[in-house]
Each structure stands twice: as structure tokens, then as C-alpha cells.
Coordinates of C-alpha atoms in Angstrom, one line a residue:
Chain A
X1 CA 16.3 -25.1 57.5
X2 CA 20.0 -24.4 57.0
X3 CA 21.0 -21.2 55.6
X4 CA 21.6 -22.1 52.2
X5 CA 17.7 -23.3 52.2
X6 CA 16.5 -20.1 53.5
X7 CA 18.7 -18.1 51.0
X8 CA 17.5 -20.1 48.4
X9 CA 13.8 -19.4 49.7
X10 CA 14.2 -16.2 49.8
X11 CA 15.2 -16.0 46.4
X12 CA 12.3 -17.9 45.4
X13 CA 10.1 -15.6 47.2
X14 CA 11.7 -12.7 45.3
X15 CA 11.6 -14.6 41.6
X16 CA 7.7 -14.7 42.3
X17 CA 7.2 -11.7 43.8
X18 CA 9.3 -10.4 40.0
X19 CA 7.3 -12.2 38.1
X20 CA 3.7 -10.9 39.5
X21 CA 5.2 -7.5 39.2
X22 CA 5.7 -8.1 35.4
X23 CA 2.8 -9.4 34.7
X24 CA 0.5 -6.7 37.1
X25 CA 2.5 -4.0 34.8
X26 CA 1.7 -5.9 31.6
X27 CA -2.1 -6.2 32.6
X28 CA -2.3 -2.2 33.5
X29 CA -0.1 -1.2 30.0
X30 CA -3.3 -3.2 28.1
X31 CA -5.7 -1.9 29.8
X32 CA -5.1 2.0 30.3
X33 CA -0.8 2.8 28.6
X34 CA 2.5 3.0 30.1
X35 CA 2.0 6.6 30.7
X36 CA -0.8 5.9 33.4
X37 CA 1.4 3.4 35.4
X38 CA 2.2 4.1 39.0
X39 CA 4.1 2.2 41.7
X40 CA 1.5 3.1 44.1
X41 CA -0.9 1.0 41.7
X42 CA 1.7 -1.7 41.1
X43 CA 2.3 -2.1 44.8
X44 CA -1.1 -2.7 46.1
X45 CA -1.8 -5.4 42.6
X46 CA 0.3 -7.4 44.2
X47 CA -0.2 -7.1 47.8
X48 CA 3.0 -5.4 49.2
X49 CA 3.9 -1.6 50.6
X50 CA 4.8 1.2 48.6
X51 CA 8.4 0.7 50.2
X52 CA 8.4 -3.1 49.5
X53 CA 8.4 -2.3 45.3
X54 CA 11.5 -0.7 45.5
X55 CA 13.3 -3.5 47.1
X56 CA 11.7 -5.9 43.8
X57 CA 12.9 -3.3 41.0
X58 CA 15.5 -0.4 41.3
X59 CA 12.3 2.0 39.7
X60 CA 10.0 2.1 37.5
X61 CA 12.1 2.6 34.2
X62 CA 13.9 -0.6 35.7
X63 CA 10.4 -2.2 35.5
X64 CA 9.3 -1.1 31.8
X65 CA 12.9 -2.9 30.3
X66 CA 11.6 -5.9 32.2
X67 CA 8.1 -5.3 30.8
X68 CA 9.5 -4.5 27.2
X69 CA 12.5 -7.5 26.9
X70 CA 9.3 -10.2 28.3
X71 CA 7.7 -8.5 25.1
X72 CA 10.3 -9.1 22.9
X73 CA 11.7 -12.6 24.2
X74 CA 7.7 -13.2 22.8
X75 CA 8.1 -11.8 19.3
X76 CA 11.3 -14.0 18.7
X77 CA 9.6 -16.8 20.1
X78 CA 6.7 -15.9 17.7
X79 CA 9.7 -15.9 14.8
X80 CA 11.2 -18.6 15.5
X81 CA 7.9 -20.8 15.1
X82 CA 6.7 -19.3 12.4
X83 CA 9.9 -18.8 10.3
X84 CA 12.5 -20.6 11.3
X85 CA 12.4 -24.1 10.2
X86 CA 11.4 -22.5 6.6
X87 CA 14.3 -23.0 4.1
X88 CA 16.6 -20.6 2.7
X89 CA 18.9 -22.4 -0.2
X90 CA 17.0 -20.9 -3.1
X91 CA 16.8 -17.2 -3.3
X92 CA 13.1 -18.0 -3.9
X93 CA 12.9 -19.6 -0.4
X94 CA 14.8 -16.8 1.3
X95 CA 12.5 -13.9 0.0
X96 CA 9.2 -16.1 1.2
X97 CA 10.8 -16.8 4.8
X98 CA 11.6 -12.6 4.7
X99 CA 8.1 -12.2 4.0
X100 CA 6.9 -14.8 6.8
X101 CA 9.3 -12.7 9.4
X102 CA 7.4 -9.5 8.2
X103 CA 4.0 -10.7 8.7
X104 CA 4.8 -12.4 11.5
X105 CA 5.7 -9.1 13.2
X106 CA 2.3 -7.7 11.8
X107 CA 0.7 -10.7 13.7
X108 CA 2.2 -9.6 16.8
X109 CA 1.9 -6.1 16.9
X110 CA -1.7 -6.4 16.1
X111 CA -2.2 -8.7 19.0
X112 CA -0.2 -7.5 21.1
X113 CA -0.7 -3.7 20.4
X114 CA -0.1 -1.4 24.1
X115 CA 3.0 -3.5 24.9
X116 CA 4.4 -3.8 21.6
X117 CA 3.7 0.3 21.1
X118 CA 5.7 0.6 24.6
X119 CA 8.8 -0.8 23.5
X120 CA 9.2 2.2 21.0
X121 CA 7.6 4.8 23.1
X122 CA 10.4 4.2 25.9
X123 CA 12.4 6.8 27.0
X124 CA 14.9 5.8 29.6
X125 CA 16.8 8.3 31.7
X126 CA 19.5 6.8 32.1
X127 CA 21.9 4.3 29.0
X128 CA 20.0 1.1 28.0
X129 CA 21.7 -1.2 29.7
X130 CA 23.9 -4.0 27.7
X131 CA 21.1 -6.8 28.5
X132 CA 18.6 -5.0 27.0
X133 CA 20.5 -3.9 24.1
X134 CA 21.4 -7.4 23.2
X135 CA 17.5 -8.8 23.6
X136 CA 17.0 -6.0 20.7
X137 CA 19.4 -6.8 18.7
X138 CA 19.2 -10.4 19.0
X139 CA 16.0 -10.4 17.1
X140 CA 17.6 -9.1 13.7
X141 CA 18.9 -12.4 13.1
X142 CA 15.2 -13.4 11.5
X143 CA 16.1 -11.3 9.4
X144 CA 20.0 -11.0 8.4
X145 CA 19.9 -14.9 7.9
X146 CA 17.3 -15.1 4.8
X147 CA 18.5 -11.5 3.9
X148 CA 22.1 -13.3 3.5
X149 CA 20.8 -16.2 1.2
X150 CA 19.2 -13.0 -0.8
X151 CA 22.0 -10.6 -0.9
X152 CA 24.9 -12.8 -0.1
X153 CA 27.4 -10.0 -1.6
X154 CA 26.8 -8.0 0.9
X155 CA 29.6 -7.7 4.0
X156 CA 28.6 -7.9 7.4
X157 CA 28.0 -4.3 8.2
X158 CA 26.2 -3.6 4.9
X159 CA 24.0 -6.8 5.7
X160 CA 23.4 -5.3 9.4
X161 CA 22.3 -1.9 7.4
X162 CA 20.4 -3.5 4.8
X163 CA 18.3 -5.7 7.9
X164 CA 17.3 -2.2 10.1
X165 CA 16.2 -0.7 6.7
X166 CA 13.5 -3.2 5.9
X167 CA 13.0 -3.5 9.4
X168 CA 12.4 0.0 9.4
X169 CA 10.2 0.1 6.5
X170 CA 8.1 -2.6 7.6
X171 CA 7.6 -1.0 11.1
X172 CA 6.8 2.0 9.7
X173 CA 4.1 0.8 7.7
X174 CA 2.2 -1.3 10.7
X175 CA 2.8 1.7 13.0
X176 CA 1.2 3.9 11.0
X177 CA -1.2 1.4 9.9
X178 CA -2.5 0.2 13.5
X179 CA -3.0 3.6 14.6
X180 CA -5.1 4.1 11.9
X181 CA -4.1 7.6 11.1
X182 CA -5.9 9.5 8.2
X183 CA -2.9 8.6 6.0
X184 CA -2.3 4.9 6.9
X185 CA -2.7 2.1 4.5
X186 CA -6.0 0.5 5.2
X187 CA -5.6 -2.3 7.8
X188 CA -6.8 -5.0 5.4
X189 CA -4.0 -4.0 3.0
X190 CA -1.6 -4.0 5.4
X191 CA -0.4 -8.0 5.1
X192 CA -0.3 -7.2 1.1
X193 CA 1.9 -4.2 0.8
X194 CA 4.4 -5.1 3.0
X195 CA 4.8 -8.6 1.5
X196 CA 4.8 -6.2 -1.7
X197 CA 7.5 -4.1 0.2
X198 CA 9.6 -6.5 0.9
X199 CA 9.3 -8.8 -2.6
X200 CA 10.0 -5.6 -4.4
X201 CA 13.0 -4.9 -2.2
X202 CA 14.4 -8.2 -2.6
X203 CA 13.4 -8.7 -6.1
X204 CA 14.8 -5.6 -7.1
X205 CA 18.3 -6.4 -6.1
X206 CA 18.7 -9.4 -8.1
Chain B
X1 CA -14.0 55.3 11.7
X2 CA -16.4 54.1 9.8
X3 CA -18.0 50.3 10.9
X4 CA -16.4 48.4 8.7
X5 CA -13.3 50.1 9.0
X6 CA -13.2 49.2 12.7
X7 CA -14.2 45.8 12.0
X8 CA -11.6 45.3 9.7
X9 CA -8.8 46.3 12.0
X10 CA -10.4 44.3 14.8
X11 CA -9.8 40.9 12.1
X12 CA -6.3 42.5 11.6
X13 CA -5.1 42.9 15.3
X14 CA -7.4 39.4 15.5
X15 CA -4.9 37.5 13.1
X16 CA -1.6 39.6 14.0
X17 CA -2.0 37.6 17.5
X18 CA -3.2 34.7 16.3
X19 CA 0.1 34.3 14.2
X20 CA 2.2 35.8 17.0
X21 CA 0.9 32.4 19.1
X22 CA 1.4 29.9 16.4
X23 CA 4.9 31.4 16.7
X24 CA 5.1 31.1 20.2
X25 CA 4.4 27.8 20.3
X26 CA 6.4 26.8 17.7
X27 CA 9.3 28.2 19.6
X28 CA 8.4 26.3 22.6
X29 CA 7.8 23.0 20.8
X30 CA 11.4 23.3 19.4
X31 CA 12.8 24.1 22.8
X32 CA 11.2 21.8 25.0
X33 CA 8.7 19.5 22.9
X34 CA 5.0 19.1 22.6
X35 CA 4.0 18.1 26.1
X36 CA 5.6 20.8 28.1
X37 CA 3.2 23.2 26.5
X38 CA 1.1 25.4 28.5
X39 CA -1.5 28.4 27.9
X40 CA 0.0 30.0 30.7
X41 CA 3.0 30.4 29.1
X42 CA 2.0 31.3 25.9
X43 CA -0.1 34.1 27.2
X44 CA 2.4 35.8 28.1
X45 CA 4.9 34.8 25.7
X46 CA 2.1 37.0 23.0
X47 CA 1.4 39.4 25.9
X48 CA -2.2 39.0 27.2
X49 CA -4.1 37.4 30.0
X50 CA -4.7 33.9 30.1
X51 CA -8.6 34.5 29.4
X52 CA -7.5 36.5 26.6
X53 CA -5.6 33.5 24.4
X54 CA -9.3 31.9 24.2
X55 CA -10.5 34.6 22.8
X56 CA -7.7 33.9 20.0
X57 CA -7.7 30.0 19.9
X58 CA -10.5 27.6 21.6
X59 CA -8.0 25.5 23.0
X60 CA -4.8 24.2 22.8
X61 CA -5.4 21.2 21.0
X62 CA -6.8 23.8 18.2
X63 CA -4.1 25.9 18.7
X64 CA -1.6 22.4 18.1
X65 CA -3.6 21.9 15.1
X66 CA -2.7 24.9 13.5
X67 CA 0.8 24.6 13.9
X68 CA 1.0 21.5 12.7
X69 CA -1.0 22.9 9.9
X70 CA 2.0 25.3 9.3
X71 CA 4.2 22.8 9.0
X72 CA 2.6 20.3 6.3
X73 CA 2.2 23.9 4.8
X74 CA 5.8 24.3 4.8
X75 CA 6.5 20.8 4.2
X76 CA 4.4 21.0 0.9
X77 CA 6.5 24.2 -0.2
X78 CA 9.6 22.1 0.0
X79 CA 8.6 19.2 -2.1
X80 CA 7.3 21.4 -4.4
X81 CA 10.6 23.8 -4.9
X82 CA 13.1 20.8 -4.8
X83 CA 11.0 18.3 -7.1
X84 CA 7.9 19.7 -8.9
X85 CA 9.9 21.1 -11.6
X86 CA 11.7 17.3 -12.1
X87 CA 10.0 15.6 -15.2
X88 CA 8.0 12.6 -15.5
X89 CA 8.3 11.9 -18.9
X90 CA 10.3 8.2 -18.7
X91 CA 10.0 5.6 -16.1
X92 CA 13.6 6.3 -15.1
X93 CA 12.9 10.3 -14.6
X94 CA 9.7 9.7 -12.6
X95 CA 12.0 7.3 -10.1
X96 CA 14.5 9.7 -9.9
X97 CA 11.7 12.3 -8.9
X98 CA 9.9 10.1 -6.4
X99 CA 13.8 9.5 -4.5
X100 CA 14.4 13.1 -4.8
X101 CA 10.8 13.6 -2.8
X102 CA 11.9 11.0 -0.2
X103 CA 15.3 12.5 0.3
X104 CA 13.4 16.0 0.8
X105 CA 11.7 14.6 3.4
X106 CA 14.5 13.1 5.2
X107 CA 16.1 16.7 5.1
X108 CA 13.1 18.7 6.3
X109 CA 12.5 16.0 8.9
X110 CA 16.3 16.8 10.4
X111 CA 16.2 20.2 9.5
X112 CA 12.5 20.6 11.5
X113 CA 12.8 17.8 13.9
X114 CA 10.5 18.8 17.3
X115 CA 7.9 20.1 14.7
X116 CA 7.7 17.3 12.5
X117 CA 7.6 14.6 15.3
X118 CA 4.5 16.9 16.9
X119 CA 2.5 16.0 13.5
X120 CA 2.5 11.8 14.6
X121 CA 2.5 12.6 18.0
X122 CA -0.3 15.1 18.3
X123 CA -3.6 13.0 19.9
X124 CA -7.0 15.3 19.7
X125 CA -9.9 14.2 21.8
X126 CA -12.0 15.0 19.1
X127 CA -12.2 14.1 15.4
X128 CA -9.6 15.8 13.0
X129 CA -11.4 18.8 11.0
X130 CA -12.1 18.5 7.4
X131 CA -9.4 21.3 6.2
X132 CA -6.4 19.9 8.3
X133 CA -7.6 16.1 7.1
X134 CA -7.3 17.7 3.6
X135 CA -3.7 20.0 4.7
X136 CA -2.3 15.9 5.1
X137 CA -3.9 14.3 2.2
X138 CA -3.5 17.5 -0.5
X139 CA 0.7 16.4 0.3
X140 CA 0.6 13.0 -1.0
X141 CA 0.2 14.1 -4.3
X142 CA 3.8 14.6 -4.5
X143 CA 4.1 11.1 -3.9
X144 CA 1.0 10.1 -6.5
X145 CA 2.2 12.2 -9.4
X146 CA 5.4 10.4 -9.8
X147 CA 4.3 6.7 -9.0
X148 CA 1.4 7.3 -11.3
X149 CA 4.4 7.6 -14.0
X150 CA 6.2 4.2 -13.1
X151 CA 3.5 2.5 -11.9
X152 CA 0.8 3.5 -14.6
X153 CA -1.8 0.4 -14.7
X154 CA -2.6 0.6 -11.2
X155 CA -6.2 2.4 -10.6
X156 CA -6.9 5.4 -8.1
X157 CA -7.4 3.5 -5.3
X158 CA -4.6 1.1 -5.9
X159 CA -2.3 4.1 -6.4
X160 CA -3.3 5.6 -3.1
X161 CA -2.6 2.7 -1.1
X162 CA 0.6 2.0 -2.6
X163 CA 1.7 6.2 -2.1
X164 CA 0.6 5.4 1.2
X165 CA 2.7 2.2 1.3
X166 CA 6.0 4.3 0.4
X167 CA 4.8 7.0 2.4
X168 CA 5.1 5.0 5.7
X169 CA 8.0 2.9 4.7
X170 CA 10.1 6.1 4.1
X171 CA 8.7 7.7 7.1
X172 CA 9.9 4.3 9.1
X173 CA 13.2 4.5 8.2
X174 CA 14.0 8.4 8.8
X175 CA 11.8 8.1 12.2
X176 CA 13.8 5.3 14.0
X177 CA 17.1 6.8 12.2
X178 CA 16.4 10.7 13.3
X179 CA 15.5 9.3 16.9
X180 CA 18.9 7.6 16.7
X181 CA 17.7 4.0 18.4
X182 CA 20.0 1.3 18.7
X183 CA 18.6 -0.5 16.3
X184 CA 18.2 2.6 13.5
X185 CA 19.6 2.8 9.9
X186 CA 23.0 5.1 10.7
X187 CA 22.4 8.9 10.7
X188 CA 24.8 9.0 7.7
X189 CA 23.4 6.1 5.9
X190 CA 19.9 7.3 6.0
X191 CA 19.6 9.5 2.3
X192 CA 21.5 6.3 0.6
X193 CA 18.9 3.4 2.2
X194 CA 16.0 5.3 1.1
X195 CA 17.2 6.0 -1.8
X196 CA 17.7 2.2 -2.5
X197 CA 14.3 1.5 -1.1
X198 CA 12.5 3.6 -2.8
X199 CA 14.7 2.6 -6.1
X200 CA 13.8 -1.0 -5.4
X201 CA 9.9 -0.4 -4.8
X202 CA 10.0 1.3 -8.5
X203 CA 12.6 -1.2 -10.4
X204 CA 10.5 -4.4 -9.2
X205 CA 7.8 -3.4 -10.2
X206 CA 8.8 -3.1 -13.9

């Protein structure tokens, strides 16, 4: 094999090797929480040494950003299917495509629960790196593009506000709500009262 | 001395330390957080041997309980001073009561920050007791009263759900902004947004 072969192998090797790692951390955050997770664990899921992890991810905080952005390249994906080829050139259209985006997020936090709760229960040591400030931030566009059609008065930053308070709202709501704390809204409700939320919102601001 | 004279200092010195290690713990929580807690510490924070502080409190998940019991408490005296006295005669006055409740809870929530996040972070093994279920519910009436005014053909049950729906919306936006998350609603945006939420919620509804 020439070198370029063999580089391109190893690289290969290493993709794969990523990958299991991902998904070995993904299968252990469903089935016991992030908090439980140890590289000792990790290592022997998918067959290498203690020693050999580190040379796949920098650490384990390094690991739950790849864990957590996999999570939410899958809740964009999930919008963009469900909401995105629903039109926004009536006001009327808008608010139902805000709605869809809202209970498309209930959707996927209620199936997909441990690793959607991880992505707000992570507390990195160090700065979130740029990448992984851009997956989040990248999602708000399902919801600044009908919320434009609705409130097209709004500037850019006041839009960008606007879109983290519903967002907000509505993940406060299905937080509390799937934990089904003593003074959540009753899980059946919960598709109801946020489309409620967000009508009322919208309406309001006619 | 008679008996009961004895006894009755005994429940005095009794409840002197047990409020002496709700402080205690408090003071740790708000220097170093929830999990960092340990009976060792608080013994002799209060002054006696670690055998002693379960002769005060069973454990400290009871002990957790009943500072976060303190703090609904508290959280219940400020609603009450900064709104009670607001009327709900007209729709417009019972809005304007419901933001003011909101935007006291935005302030106690800053102003109390490690204590208020240990009352949604707190996990018991065992089922919450009937009289701190009843400390969380007995608040939302500063919630119902109001949205009974503007919202007045909506039954009991109805009511609750939706008191619960504002509730968690409310508490959504103030817990990603306090937490200051890339994504959250601005630190100084955070009174105005809820106010237009909560304003929204109400005027739609009309």
C-alpha cells in the first residue's frame, strides 16, 4: 500500500473506531445517565485499552459535545421533515408551522428523553467550543423563519430575542412536564397547551 | 424542674438546632451547591457529632427537604407582599397582577439563585411527603387567583392546568436566562420577555 493508502486507512480505522464510541456513550446515557459514564466502561464497549480512548477523544467532556451535537444534528433533522416544507405566506400558515416546530420538539424529547435531558444538564469545564455553538444555534432557524412571516416588524436582534423566548417557554413546559414533577402539566395536556402557548403568543401580537 | 418543664426545653433546644442546620445548609448550598453537601460538615458547622445530626434530621435528603421547604416559604411571602394587595377587579388589573407575579419570580430567582435551583434539582429516593407536596401546590394560587379573573369560563381543573402551563413557561424562560446559556433570553431582557409572554397568554385569550 502506498503511504497515502495507509494514511487514509488509518483514518478510516479512527472514523469507526469515533463512531462506536458515540454510539457505546449514547447506549449507556439511555440506559443508566450521563452522570454514571466512565471511560473505563466506554473503553472495554468497544474493545480497546483504557490508554487507547484517549487517543479517539481528547476526554470525556470532549466525548458528551460529540454525544450532545449527534443529538441535536437529529432534532433538526426531525424539524426539517416535519416543518419545513409547510408554508409560511399567510400569517395563518406561519403560526401552524410554529406550532408543528413546538410539537415536534415535544416528539423528540419524549423519545428521546436521557440524551435530550443531557444536552441541558452539560456542564463543560472549559468554553463551548465554536462548532458546538453553531450546531445550537443553527437550530433556531425553525423557528425565526415562521416567527418572521408572524412578526415581520421585528429587526434582527429583536426576532433572535423573540425566537429563545418561545423557545424557552416551550422547553420549560416539556421539561417540567416529562419529569413529571408534582407541579407539571399533565403529560396528556402537554401537546395542547403549548400549541395554546404559542397561538396565544402569536395571536396576541397581531 | 417539673416534667413538662424539662420536656419543653428539650423541644426548645430540639428546634434551636434543627433551625441552626437548615441554616447551615443553606449557607453551604449558596457557597458551593446542592451536591457538595455532606453531614460531616454540617455537624460541625451546628457543633455536634456526626451521630448526633440524626438525632435532629433522619437524613439528608429530609434535611434538603426542609430547606427547600423554607424557600417556597419565602418565596410565597414575596408574592404575597409585592402582588396580593394588586386588584382583580377588570381584566386589565388582573393581567397586570399576574405580570407583576412573574416578574417577582424572576427577581427572587436572581436574588436566591443556588436555593431556588436546589427546589428542580432535588431527587428523593422516596415519595415527596404530603405537607411539602402541599408547601408547592398552596404557591400556585398566586398564579390561579389572577388567571381566574381574565380567564373566568375555564373550570377548576382547566384553570389548574393552564396556572401550570404559565407556571413552566415563565420558569423556562428565567431558568435558561439565569443559567446564562448560549442560547438564553439576555440577562437584561428577561423582566421585558416575560412580561410580553405572560401579556400575550392573557390578551389572546380575550
Amino acid at each position: 500500500m502506498s503511504a497515502k493508502a495507509i494514511s487514509t486507512a488509518t483514518a478510516d480505522r479512527r472514523q469507526a473506531q469515533l463512531e462506536a464510541l458515540i454510539a457505546a456513550a449514547e447506549k449507556r446515557i439511555c440506559d443508566s445517565g450521563m452522570h454514571s459514564l466512565k471511560a473505563r466502561d466506554l473503553a472495554a464497549d468497544i474493545g480497546v485499552a483504557l490508554g487507547g480512548l484517549y487517543n479517539i477523544v481528547q476526554d470525556i467532556d470532549a466525548l458528551l459535545l460529540l454525544v450532545s451535537s449527534r443529538t441535536l444534528a437529529r432534532l433538526g433533522e426531525a424539524a426539517q421533515t416535519a416543518t419545513a416544507h409547510l408554508p409560511v405566506s399567510t400569517r395563518a400558515e406561519a403560526i401552524d408551522r410554529l406550532v408543528m416546530v413546538a410539537q415536534t420538539y415535544l416528539t423528540f424529547a419524549r423519545e428521546n428523553l436521557p440524551l435530550w435531558r443531557m444536552i441541558f444538564e452539560l456542564r463543560l469545564d472549559s468554553p463551548l467550543p465554536d462548532w458546538a455553538a453553531q450546531d445550537q444555534l443553527r437550530l433556531f432557524r425553525h423557528i425565526a423563519e415562521p416567527l418572521h412571516a408572524i412578526m415581520p416588524e421585528l429587526d434582527t436582534v429583536a426576532l433572535t430575542v423573540r425566537a429563545r423566548t418561545l423557545f424557552a417557554a416551550v422547553h420549560g413546559i416539556i421539561s417540567i412536564g416529562l419529569e413529571e414533577r408534582l407541579i407539571a402539566v399533565p403529560a396528556q395536556k402537554l401537546s395542547d397547551e403549548i400549541a395554546w402557548l404559542v397561538r396565544s403568543a402569536c395571536r396576541a401580537h397581531a
